[in-house]
Amino acid sequence: MRDYAEIVRLLMFHEFPWDVRMAGRLMIWHLYANPPVAAVVGSTDALFTRAEVTSLTFGDLVEHGFDAPRGRDILRFVNRSHRGTPVTAADNRFALAALAVTLVRWLDRYGWRPATDGERTALVTFYAELGRRIGVRNLPRTYDALAAYLAGCEAGFAPTDAGRLCSERTLAMARSRVPLLLRPLVRPMVSALLDPDVRTAAGLSTPAAAVTFTLSKALRLRRRLVRLLPPRLTPTTPRTRRGHLH
């Protein structure tokens, strides 16, 4: 697919910017469910800083493309940052698969429309190309194969101390960013949005049925309302949301 990068840019910054953020936040629990990845992530006390830098740099990569000067700088930064760490190509392959599959699943469930076949192919191609440029080979090239690969990886996961630590730190960070009255809802809402295998492996408990039902209804109501809005004329990127223009 020749135009995969432009399709992904439009999908992330024009069609579904809020959904992309939500799917990205859920995706990190896939990392916490993966024992070797959780061990690396949980070894740092700078989860918030890392998340902030990752969001901005990934947004720049999508906006500018792999071959633009900014894109090449980001890829060099990523490759340098992985040197000398326990992160393996298999760990990165899993993370790239989780990014693509989590986003498509979110759009299918809660987006104002599902991802099209062309968008699914573009996302898979984008992450496969990103993988190739950071030393990850043989990422599946169809969405169904990628989803099957991810499911196979997660089937053997089990809770670990590192995964629980990452979950608790992230939940604490999320609670600190919402009004006081909403803080007790953060844990059950995150649990309700996660797939059962990931939820268990990340050390979270099953939420009450009422939480799952109410949240699902609210997200489906949002879907119907967003369908009525006019098309977005300007892109919403990680930098524009934060007021960073450069």
PDB file of C-alpha atoms in Angstrom:
ATOM      1  CA  MET A   1       0.000   0.000   0.000  1.00  0.00           C
ATOM      2  CA  ARG A   2       1.643   3.214  -1.195  1.00  0.00           C
ATOM      3  CA  ASP A   3      -0.336   5.745   0.842  1.00  0.00           C
ATOM      4  CA  TYR A   4      -0.321   3.934   4.177  1.00  0.00           C
ATOM      5  CA  ALA A   5       1.520   6.728   6.046  1.00  0.00           C
ATOM      6  CA  GLU A   6      -0.947   9.411   4.917  1.00  0.00           C
ATOM      7  CA  ILE A   7      -3.911   7.184   5.763  1.00  0.00           C
ATOM      8  CA  VAL A   8      -2.526   6.636   9.272  1.00  0.00           C
ATOM      9  CA  ARG A   9      -1.888  10.381   9.699  1.00  0.00           C
ATOM     10  CA  LEU A  10      -5.459  11.233   8.723  1.00  0.00           C
ATOM     11  CA  LEU A  11      -6.872   8.461  10.907  1.00  0.00           C
ATOM     12  CA  MET A  12      -4.911   9.532  13.995  1.00  0.00           C
ATOM     13  CA  PHE A  13      -5.046  13.323  13.693  1.00  0.00           C
ATOM     14  CA  HIS A  14      -8.327  14.016  11.850  1.00  0.00           C
ATOM     15  CA  GLU A  15     -10.722  11.091  12.095  1.00  0.00           C
ATOM     16  CA  PHE A  16     -10.104   9.643  15.579  1.00  0.00           C
ATOM     17  CA  PRO A  17      -7.667  11.714  17.688  1.00  0.00           C
ATOM     18  CA  TRP A  18      -9.505  11.107  20.984  1.00  0.00           C
ATOM     19  CA  ASP A  19      -9.944   7.404  20.274  1.00  0.00           C
ATOM     20  CA  VAL A  20      -6.251   7.069  19.416  1.00  0.00           C
ATOM     21  CA  ARG A  21      -5.330   8.571  22.790  1.00  0.00           C
ATOM     22  CA  MET A  22      -7.690   6.253  24.645  1.00  0.00           C
ATOM     23  CA  ALA A  23      -6.470   3.162  22.799  1.00  0.00           C
ATOM     24  CA  GLY A  24      -2.873   4.181  23.444  1.00  0.00           C
ATOM     25  CA  ARG A  25      -3.544   4.480  27.158  1.00  0.00           C
ATOM     26  CA  LEU A  26      -5.107   1.017  27.224  1.00  0.00           C
ATOM     27  CA  MET A  27      -2.268  -0.451  25.187  1.00  0.00           C
ATOM     28  CA  ILE A  28       0.254   0.128  27.975  1.00  0.00           C
ATOM     29  CA  TRP A  29      -1.495  -2.515  30.072  1.00  0.00           C
ATOM     30  CA  HIS A  30      -0.578  -5.037  27.377  1.00  0.00           C
ATOM     31  CA  LEU A  31       3.036  -4.129  28.156  1.00  0.00           C
ATOM     32  CA  TYR A  32       2.448  -4.560  31.884  1.00  0.00           C
ATOM     33  CA  ALA A  33       0.935  -7.989  31.186  1.00  0.00           C
ATOM     34  CA  ASN A  34       4.119  -9.064  29.359  1.00  0.00           C
ATOM     35  CA  PRO A  35       6.575 -10.134  32.118  1.00  0.00           C
ATOM     36  CA  PRO A  36       9.913  -9.186  30.486  1.00  0.00           C
ATOM     37  CA  VAL A  37       8.574  -5.854  29.235  1.00  0.00           C
ATOM     38  CA  ALA A  38       6.994  -5.051  32.609  1.00  0.00           C
ATOM     39  CA  ALA A  39      10.304  -5.761  34.300  1.00  0.00           C
ATOM     40  CA  VAL A  40      12.029  -3.151  32.125  1.00  0.00           C
ATOM     41  CA  VAL A  41       9.255  -0.556  32.365  1.00  0.00           C
ATOM     42  CA  GLY A  42       8.887  -1.020  36.110  1.00  0.00           C
ATOM     43  CA  SER A  43      12.580  -0.473  36.702  1.00  0.00           C
ATOM     44  CA  THR A  44      12.238   3.284  36.243  1.00  0.00           C
ATOM     45  CA  ASP A  45      10.545   5.863  38.445  1.00  0.00           C
ATOM     46  CA  ALA A  46       9.963   8.151  35.448  1.00  0.00           C
ATOM     47  CA  LEU A  47       6.813   6.598  33.991  1.00  0.00           C
ATOM     48  CA  PHE A  48       5.094   9.957  33.488  1.00  0.00           C
ATOM     49  CA  THR A  49       8.113  11.545  31.803  1.00  0.00           C
ATOM     50  CA  ARG A  50       8.589   8.518  29.580  1.00  0.00           C
ATOM     51  CA  ALA A  51       4.924   8.523  28.568  1.00  0.00           C
ATOM     52  CA  GLU A  52       5.050  12.237  27.762  1.00  0.00           C
ATOM     53  CA  VAL A  53       8.189  11.933  25.620  1.00  0.00           C
ATOM     54  CA  THR A  54       6.851   8.847  23.844  1.00  0.00           C
ATOM     55  CA  SER A  55       3.573  10.583  22.973  1.00  0.00           C
ATOM     56  CA  LEU A  56       5.278  13.648  21.522  1.00  0.00           C
ATOM     57  CA  THR A  57       7.940  11.779  19.561  1.00  0.00           C
ATOM     58  CA  PHE A  58       5.488   9.229  18.158  1.00  0.00           C
ATOM     59  CA  GLY A  59       3.157  12.040  17.124  1.00  0.00           C
ATOM     60  CA  ASP A  60       6.044  13.729  15.322  1.00  0.00           C
ATOM     61  CA  LEU A  61       6.869  10.470  13.552  1.00  0.00           C
ATOM     62  CA  VAL A  62       3.315  10.083  12.297  1.00  0.00           C
ATOM     63  CA  GLU A  63       3.090  13.732  11.306  1.00  0.00           C
ATOM     64  CA  HIS A  64       6.406  14.008   9.458  1.00  0.00           C
ATOM     65  CA  GLY A  65       6.952  10.438   8.221  1.00  0.00           C
ATOM     66  CA  PHE A  66       9.826   7.995   8.443  1.00  0.00           C
ATOM     67  CA  ASP A  67      11.983   9.617   5.767  1.00  0.00           C
ATOM     68  CA  ALA A  68      11.652  13.302   6.745  1.00  0.00           C
ATOM     69  CA  PRO A  69      14.581  14.766   8.720  1.00  0.00           C
ATOM     70  CA  ARG A  70      12.494  14.788  11.932  1.00  0.00           C
ATOM     71  CA  GLY A  71      11.396  11.206  11.335  1.00  0.00           C
ATOM     72  CA  ARG A  72      14.958  10.016  10.799  1.00  0.00           C
ATOM     73  CA  ASP A  73      16.049  11.802  13.979  1.00  0.00           C
ATOM     74  CA  ILE A  74      13.327  10.025  15.951  1.00  0.00           C
ATOM     75  CA  LEU A  75      14.256   6.619  14.569  1.00  0.00           C
ATOM     76  CA  ARG A  76      17.902   7.199  15.461  1.00  0.00           C
ATOM     77  CA  PHE A  77      16.814   8.239  18.971  1.00  0.00           C
ATOM     78  CA  VAL A  78      14.699   5.083  19.362  1.00  0.00           C
ATOM     79  CA  ASN A  79      17.479   2.804  18.168  1.00  0.00           C
ATOM     80  CA  ARG A  80      20.026   4.484  20.445  1.00  0.00           C
ATOM     81  CA  SER A  81      17.715   4.283  23.450  1.00  0.00           C
ATOM     82  CA  HIS A  82      17.277   0.537  22.982  1.00  0.00           C
ATOM     83  CA  ARG A  83      20.980  -0.220  22.900  1.00  0.00           C
ATOM     84  CA  GLY A  84      22.281  -1.784  26.070  1.00  0.00           C
ATOM     85  CA  THR A  85      18.795  -2.485  27.463  1.00  0.00           C
ATOM     86  CA  PRO A  86      17.155  -5.889  28.073  1.00  0.00           C
ATOM     87  CA  VAL A  87      14.460  -5.051  25.472  1.00  0.00           C
ATOM     88  CA  THR A  88      14.584  -7.630  22.674  1.00  0.00           C
ATOM     89  CA  ALA A  89      13.283  -7.626  19.119  1.00  0.00           C
ATOM     90  CA  ALA A  90      10.549 -10.012  20.307  1.00  0.00           C
ATOM     91  CA  ASP A  91       9.486  -7.502  22.971  1.00  0.00           C
ATOM     92  CA  ASN A  92       9.305  -4.734  20.376  1.00  0.00           C
ATOM     93  CA  ARG A  93       7.404  -6.993  17.980  1.00  0.00           C
ATOM     94  CA  PHE A  94       4.822  -7.616  20.694  1.00  0.00           C
ATOM     95  CA  ALA A  95       4.528  -3.882  21.472  1.00  0.00           C
ATOM     96  CA  LEU A  96       4.011  -2.947  17.819  1.00  0.00           C
ATOM     97  CA  ALA A  97       1.348  -5.627  17.417  1.00  0.00           C
ATOM     98  CA  ALA A  98      -0.402  -4.398  20.575  1.00  0.00           C
ATOM     99  CA  LEU A  99      -0.411  -0.806  19.300  1.00  0.00           C
ATOM    100  CA  ALA A 100      -2.112  -1.726  16.031  1.00  0.00           C
ATOM    101  CA  VAL A 101      -4.573  -4.296  17.373  1.00  0.00           C
ATOM    102  CA  THR A 102      -5.644  -2.284  20.435  1.00  0.00           C
ATOM    103  CA  LEU A 103      -6.468   0.713  18.255  1.00  0.00           C
ATOM    104  CA  VAL A 104      -8.520  -1.274  15.739  1.00  0.00           C
ATOM    105  CA  ARG A 105     -10.410  -3.049  18.526  1.00  0.00           C
ATOM    106  CA  TRP A 106     -11.202   0.278  20.187  1.00  0.00           C
ATOM    107  CA  LEU A 107     -12.487   1.775  16.937  1.00  0.00           C
ATOM    108  CA  ASP A 108     -14.607  -1.290  16.246  1.00  0.00           C
ATOM    109  CA  ARG A 109     -16.157  -1.110  19.708  1.00  0.00           C
ATOM    110  CA  TYR A 110     -16.365   2.600  20.443  1.00  0.00           C
ATOM    111  CA  GLY A 111     -15.267   4.701  17.468  1.00  0.00           C
ATOM    112  CA  TRP A 112     -17.837   6.849  15.682  1.00  0.00           C
ATOM    113  CA  ARG A 113     -17.344   4.338  12.872  1.00  0.00           C
ATOM    114  CA  PRO A 114     -15.266   1.147  12.612  1.00  0.00           C
ATOM    115  CA  ALA A 115     -11.887   1.206  10.929  1.00  0.00           C
ATOM    116  CA  THR A 116     -12.168   0.483   7.209  1.00  0.00           C
ATOM    117  CA  ASP A 117     -10.300  -2.387   5.563  1.00  0.00           C
ATOM    118  CA  GLY A 118      -7.952   0.182   4.019  1.00  0.00           C
ATOM    119  CA  GLU A 119      -7.263   1.763   7.423  1.00  0.00           C
ATOM    120  CA  ARG A 120      -6.567  -1.627   8.977  1.00  0.00           C
ATOM    121  CA  THR A 121      -4.119  -2.437   6.196  1.00  0.00           C
ATOM    122  CA  ALA A 122      -2.487   0.984   6.532  1.00  0.00           C
ATOM    123  CA  LEU A 123      -2.006   0.575  10.281  1.00  0.00           C
ATOM    124  CA  VAL A 124      -0.511  -2.890   9.912  1.00  0.00           C
ATOM    125  CA  THR A 125       1.802  -1.644   7.151  1.00  0.00           C
ATOM    126  CA  PHE A 126       2.830   1.403   9.197  1.00  0.00           C
ATOM    127  CA  TYR A 127       3.809  -0.639  12.244  1.00  0.00           C
ATOM    128  CA  ALA A 128       5.534  -3.279  10.131  1.00  0.00           C
ATOM    129  CA  GLU A 129       7.605  -0.544   8.484  1.00  0.00           C
ATOM    130  CA  LEU A 130       8.350   1.044  11.851  1.00  0.00           C
ATOM    131  CA  GLY A 131       9.440  -2.371  13.072  1.00  0.00           C
ATOM    132  CA  ARG A 132      11.727  -2.877  10.101  1.00  0.00           C
ATOM    133  CA  ARG A 133      13.441   0.417  10.835  1.00  0.00           C
ATOM    134  CA  ILE A 134      14.106  -0.467  14.475  1.00  0.00           C
ATOM    135  CA  GLY A 135      15.293  -3.997  13.804  1.00  0.00           C
ATOM    136  CA  VAL A 136      12.029  -5.920  14.179  1.00  0.00           C
ATOM    137  CA  ARG A 137      11.509  -8.387  11.350  1.00  0.00           C
ATOM    138  CA  ASN A 138       8.641 -10.634  10.326  1.00  0.00           C
ATOM    139  CA  LEU A 139       5.757  -8.676  11.809  1.00  0.00           C
ATOM    140  CA  PRO A 140       2.548 -10.119  10.299  1.00  0.00           C
ATOM    141  CA  ARG A 141       1.313  -8.111   7.326  1.00  0.00           C
ATOM    142  CA  THR A 142      -2.444  -8.611   7.708  1.00  0.00           C
ATOM    143  CA  TYR A 143      -4.632  -7.484  10.579  1.00  0.00           C
ATOM    144  CA  ASP A 144      -6.069 -10.952  11.264  1.00  0.00           C
ATOM    145  CA  ALA A 145      -2.588 -12.473  11.404  1.00  0.00           C
ATOM    146  CA  LEU A 146      -1.368  -9.676  13.673  1.00  0.00           C
ATOM    147  CA  ALA A 147      -4.319 -10.124  16.045  1.00  0.00           C
ATOM    148  CA  ALA A 148      -3.713 -13.880  16.120  1.00  0.00           C
ATOM    149  CA  TYR A 149      -0.029 -13.317  16.869  1.00  0.00           C
ATOM    150  CA  LEU A 150      -0.886 -10.975  19.756  1.00  0.00           C
ATOM    151  CA  ALA A 151      -3.422 -13.427  21.180  1.00  0.00           C
ATOM    152  CA  GLY A 152      -0.836 -16.204  21.032  1.00  0.00           C
ATOM    153  CA  CYS A 153       1.655 -14.099  22.970  1.00  0.00           C
ATOM    154  CA  GLU A 154      -0.834 -13.108  25.643  1.00  0.00           C
ATOM    155  CA  ALA A 155      -2.201 -16.618  26.159  1.00  0.00           C
ATOM    156  CA  GLY A 156       0.811 -17.543  28.280  1.00  0.00           C
ATOM    157  CA  PHE A 157       0.975 -14.396  30.395  1.00  0.00           C
ATOM    158  CA  ALA A 158       0.472 -14.433  34.169  1.00  0.00           C
ATOM    159  CA  PRO A 159       0.542 -11.733  36.849  1.00  0.00           C
ATOM    160  CA  THR A 160       3.986 -10.588  38.027  1.00  0.00           C
ATOM    161  CA  ASP A 161       5.182  -8.207  40.724  1.00  0.00           C
ATOM    162  CA  ALA A 162       6.621  -5.926  38.035  1.00  0.00           C
ATOM    163  CA  GLY A 163       3.323  -5.825  36.167  1.00  0.00           C
ATOM    164  CA  ARG A 164       1.396  -5.015  39.339  1.00  0.00           C
ATOM    165  CA  LEU A 165       3.887  -2.273  40.209  1.00  0.00           C
ATOM    166  CA  CYS A 166       3.507  -0.690  36.764  1.00  0.00           C
ATOM    167  CA  SER A 167      -0.280  -0.886  37.024  1.00  0.00           C
ATOM    168  CA  GLU A 168      -0.364   0.738  40.434  1.00  0.00           C
ATOM    169  CA  ARG A 169       1.990   3.537  39.402  1.00  0.00           C
ATOM    170  CA  THR A 170      -0.038   4.258  36.288  1.00  0.00           C
ATOM    171  CA  LEU A 171      -3.348   4.193  38.155  1.00  0.00           C
ATOM    172  CA  ALA A 172      -1.904   6.576  40.744  1.00  0.00           C
ATOM    173  CA  MET A 173      -0.776   8.901  37.969  1.00  0.00           C
ATOM    174  CA  ALA A 174      -4.240   8.769  36.369  1.00  0.00           C
ATOM    175  CA  ARG A 175      -5.967   9.476  39.686  1.00  0.00           C
ATOM    176  CA  SER A 176      -3.776  12.519  40.236  1.00  0.00           C
ATOM    177  CA  ARG A 177      -5.004  14.017  36.957  1.00  0.00           C
ATOM    178  CA  VAL A 178      -8.771  13.802  37.550  1.00  0.00           C
ATOM    179  CA  PRO A 179     -11.042  15.624  40.047  1.00  0.00           C
ATOM    180  CA  LEU A 180     -11.047  14.240  43.589  1.00  0.00           C
ATOM    181  CA  LEU A 181     -14.599  12.871  43.375  1.00  0.00           C
ATOM    182  CA  LEU A 182     -13.741  10.818  40.261  1.00  0.00           C
ATOM    183  CA  ARG A 183     -10.573   9.218  41.597  1.00  0.00           C
ATOM    184  CA  PRO A 184     -12.276   6.106  43.052  1.00  0.00           C
ATOM    185  CA  LEU A 185     -13.653   5.369  39.559  1.00  0.00           C
ATOM    186  CA  VAL A 186     -10.287   5.210  37.793  1.00  0.00           C
ATOM    187  CA  ARG A 187      -9.380   1.614  38.709  1.00  0.00           C
ATOM    188  CA  PRO A 188     -12.776   0.025  37.898  1.00  0.00           C
ATOM    189  CA  MET A 189     -13.066   1.999  34.654  1.00  0.00           C
ATOM    190  CA  VAL A 190      -9.627   0.903  33.444  1.00  0.00           C
ATOM    191  CA  SER A 191     -10.426  -2.683  34.411  1.00  0.00           C
ATOM    192  CA  ALA A 192     -13.731  -2.524  32.530  1.00  0.00           C
ATOM    193  CA  LEU A 193     -12.023  -1.392  29.322  1.00  0.00           C
ATOM    194  CA  LEU A 194      -9.339  -4.075  29.309  1.00  0.00           C
ATOM    195  CA  ASP A 195      -9.718  -7.506  27.749  1.00  0.00           C
ATOM    196  CA  PRO A 196      -9.962 -10.182  30.482  1.00  0.00           C
ATOM    197  CA  ASP A 197      -6.606 -11.866  29.775  1.00  0.00           C
ATOM    198  CA  VAL A 198      -4.732  -8.561  29.847  1.00  0.00           C
ATOM    199  CA  ARG A 199      -6.601  -7.397  32.952  1.00  0.00           C
ATOM    200  CA  THR A 200      -5.672 -10.551  34.849  1.00  0.00           C
ATOM    201  CA  ALA A 201      -2.051 -10.602  33.720  1.00  0.00           C
ATOM    202  CA  ALA A 202      -1.646  -6.933  34.702  1.00  0.00           C
ATOM    203  CA  GLY A 203      -2.883  -7.700  38.205  1.00  0.00           C
ATOM    204  CA  LEU A 204      -6.274  -5.982  38.010  1.00  0.00           C
ATOM    205  CA  SER A 205      -9.529  -7.450  39.270  1.00  0.00           C
ATOM    206  CA  THR A 206     -12.773  -7.906  37.365  1.00  0.00           C
ATOM    207  CA  PRO A 207     -14.949  -4.787  37.700  1.00  0.00           C
ATOM    208  CA  ALA A 208     -18.545  -4.826  38.853  1.00  0.00           C
ATOM    209  CA  ALA A 209     -21.022  -5.547  36.088  1.00  0.00           C
ATOM    210  CA  ALA A 210     -22.689  -2.176  36.688  1.00  0.00           C
ATOM    211  CA  VAL A 211     -19.413  -0.354  35.944  1.00  0.00           C
ATOM    212  CA  THR A 212     -18.887  -2.257  32.703  1.00  0.00           C
ATOM    213  CA  PHE A 213     -22.500  -1.679  31.613  1.00  0.00           C
ATOM    214  CA  THR A 214     -22.532   2.040  32.430  1.00  0.00           C
ATOM    215  CA  LEU A 215     -19.181   2.725  30.795  1.00  0.00           C
ATOM    216  CA  SER A 216     -20.136   0.829  27.661  1.00  0.00           C
ATOM    217  CA  LYS A 217     -23.392   2.769  27.397  1.00  0.00           C
ATOM    218  CA  ALA A 218     -21.602   6.091  27.863  1.00  0.00           C
ATOM    219  CA  LEU A 219     -19.048   5.318  25.153  1.00  0.00           C
ATOM    220  CA  ARG A 220     -21.742   4.214  22.738  1.00  0.00           C
ATOM    221  CA  LEU A 221     -23.672   7.423  23.410  1.00  0.00           C
ATOM    222  CA  ARG A 222     -20.501   9.391  22.632  1.00  0.00           C
ATOM    223  CA  ARG A 223     -20.187   7.441  19.377  1.00  0.00           C
ATOM    224  CA  ARG A 224     -23.650   8.513  18.277  1.00  0.00           C
ATOM    225  CA  LEU A 225     -23.013  12.153  19.198  1.00  0.00           C
ATOM    226  CA  VAL A 226     -19.642  12.341  17.428  1.00  0.00           C
ATOM    227  CA  ARG A 227     -21.258  11.097  14.227  1.00  0.00           C
ATOM    228  CA  LEU A 228     -23.287  14.321  14.174  1.00  0.00           C
ATOM    229  CA  LEU A 229     -20.252  16.612  14.365  1.00  0.00           C
ATOM    230  CA  PRO A 230     -18.782  18.297  11.258  1.00  0.00           C
ATOM    231  CA  PRO A 231     -15.450  17.011   9.897  1.00  0.00           C
ATOM    232  CA  ARG A 232     -12.340  18.215  11.722  1.00  0.00           C
ATOM    233  CA  LEU A 233     -10.585  20.866   9.624  1.00  0.00           C
ATOM    234  CA  THR A 234      -7.297  21.093  11.516  1.00  0.00           C
ATOM    235  CA  PRO A 235      -5.245  18.198  12.860  1.00  0.00           C
ATOM    236  CA  THR A 236      -5.231  17.339  16.556  1.00  0.00           C
ATOM    237  CA  THR A 237      -1.751  16.051  17.400  1.00  0.00           C
ATOM    238  CA  PRO A 238       0.042  15.462  20.718  1.00  0.00           C
ATOM    239  CA  ARG A 239       1.792  18.805  20.254  1.00  0.00           C
ATOM    240  CA  THR A 240      -1.301  20.845  19.387  1.00  0.00           C
ATOM    241  CA  ARG A 241      -3.104  19.413  22.429  1.00  0.00           C
ATOM    242  CA  ARG A 242      -0.276  20.597  24.655  1.00  0.00           C
ATOM    243  CA  GLY A 243       0.255  23.890  22.860  1.00  0.00           C
ATOM    244  CA  HIS A 244       3.706  22.825  21.592  1.00  0.00           C
ATOM    245  CA  LEU A 245       3.999  24.200  18.086  1.00  0.00           C
ATOM    246  CA  HIS A 246       7.551  23.041  17.416  1.00  0.00           C
TER     247      HIS A 246
END
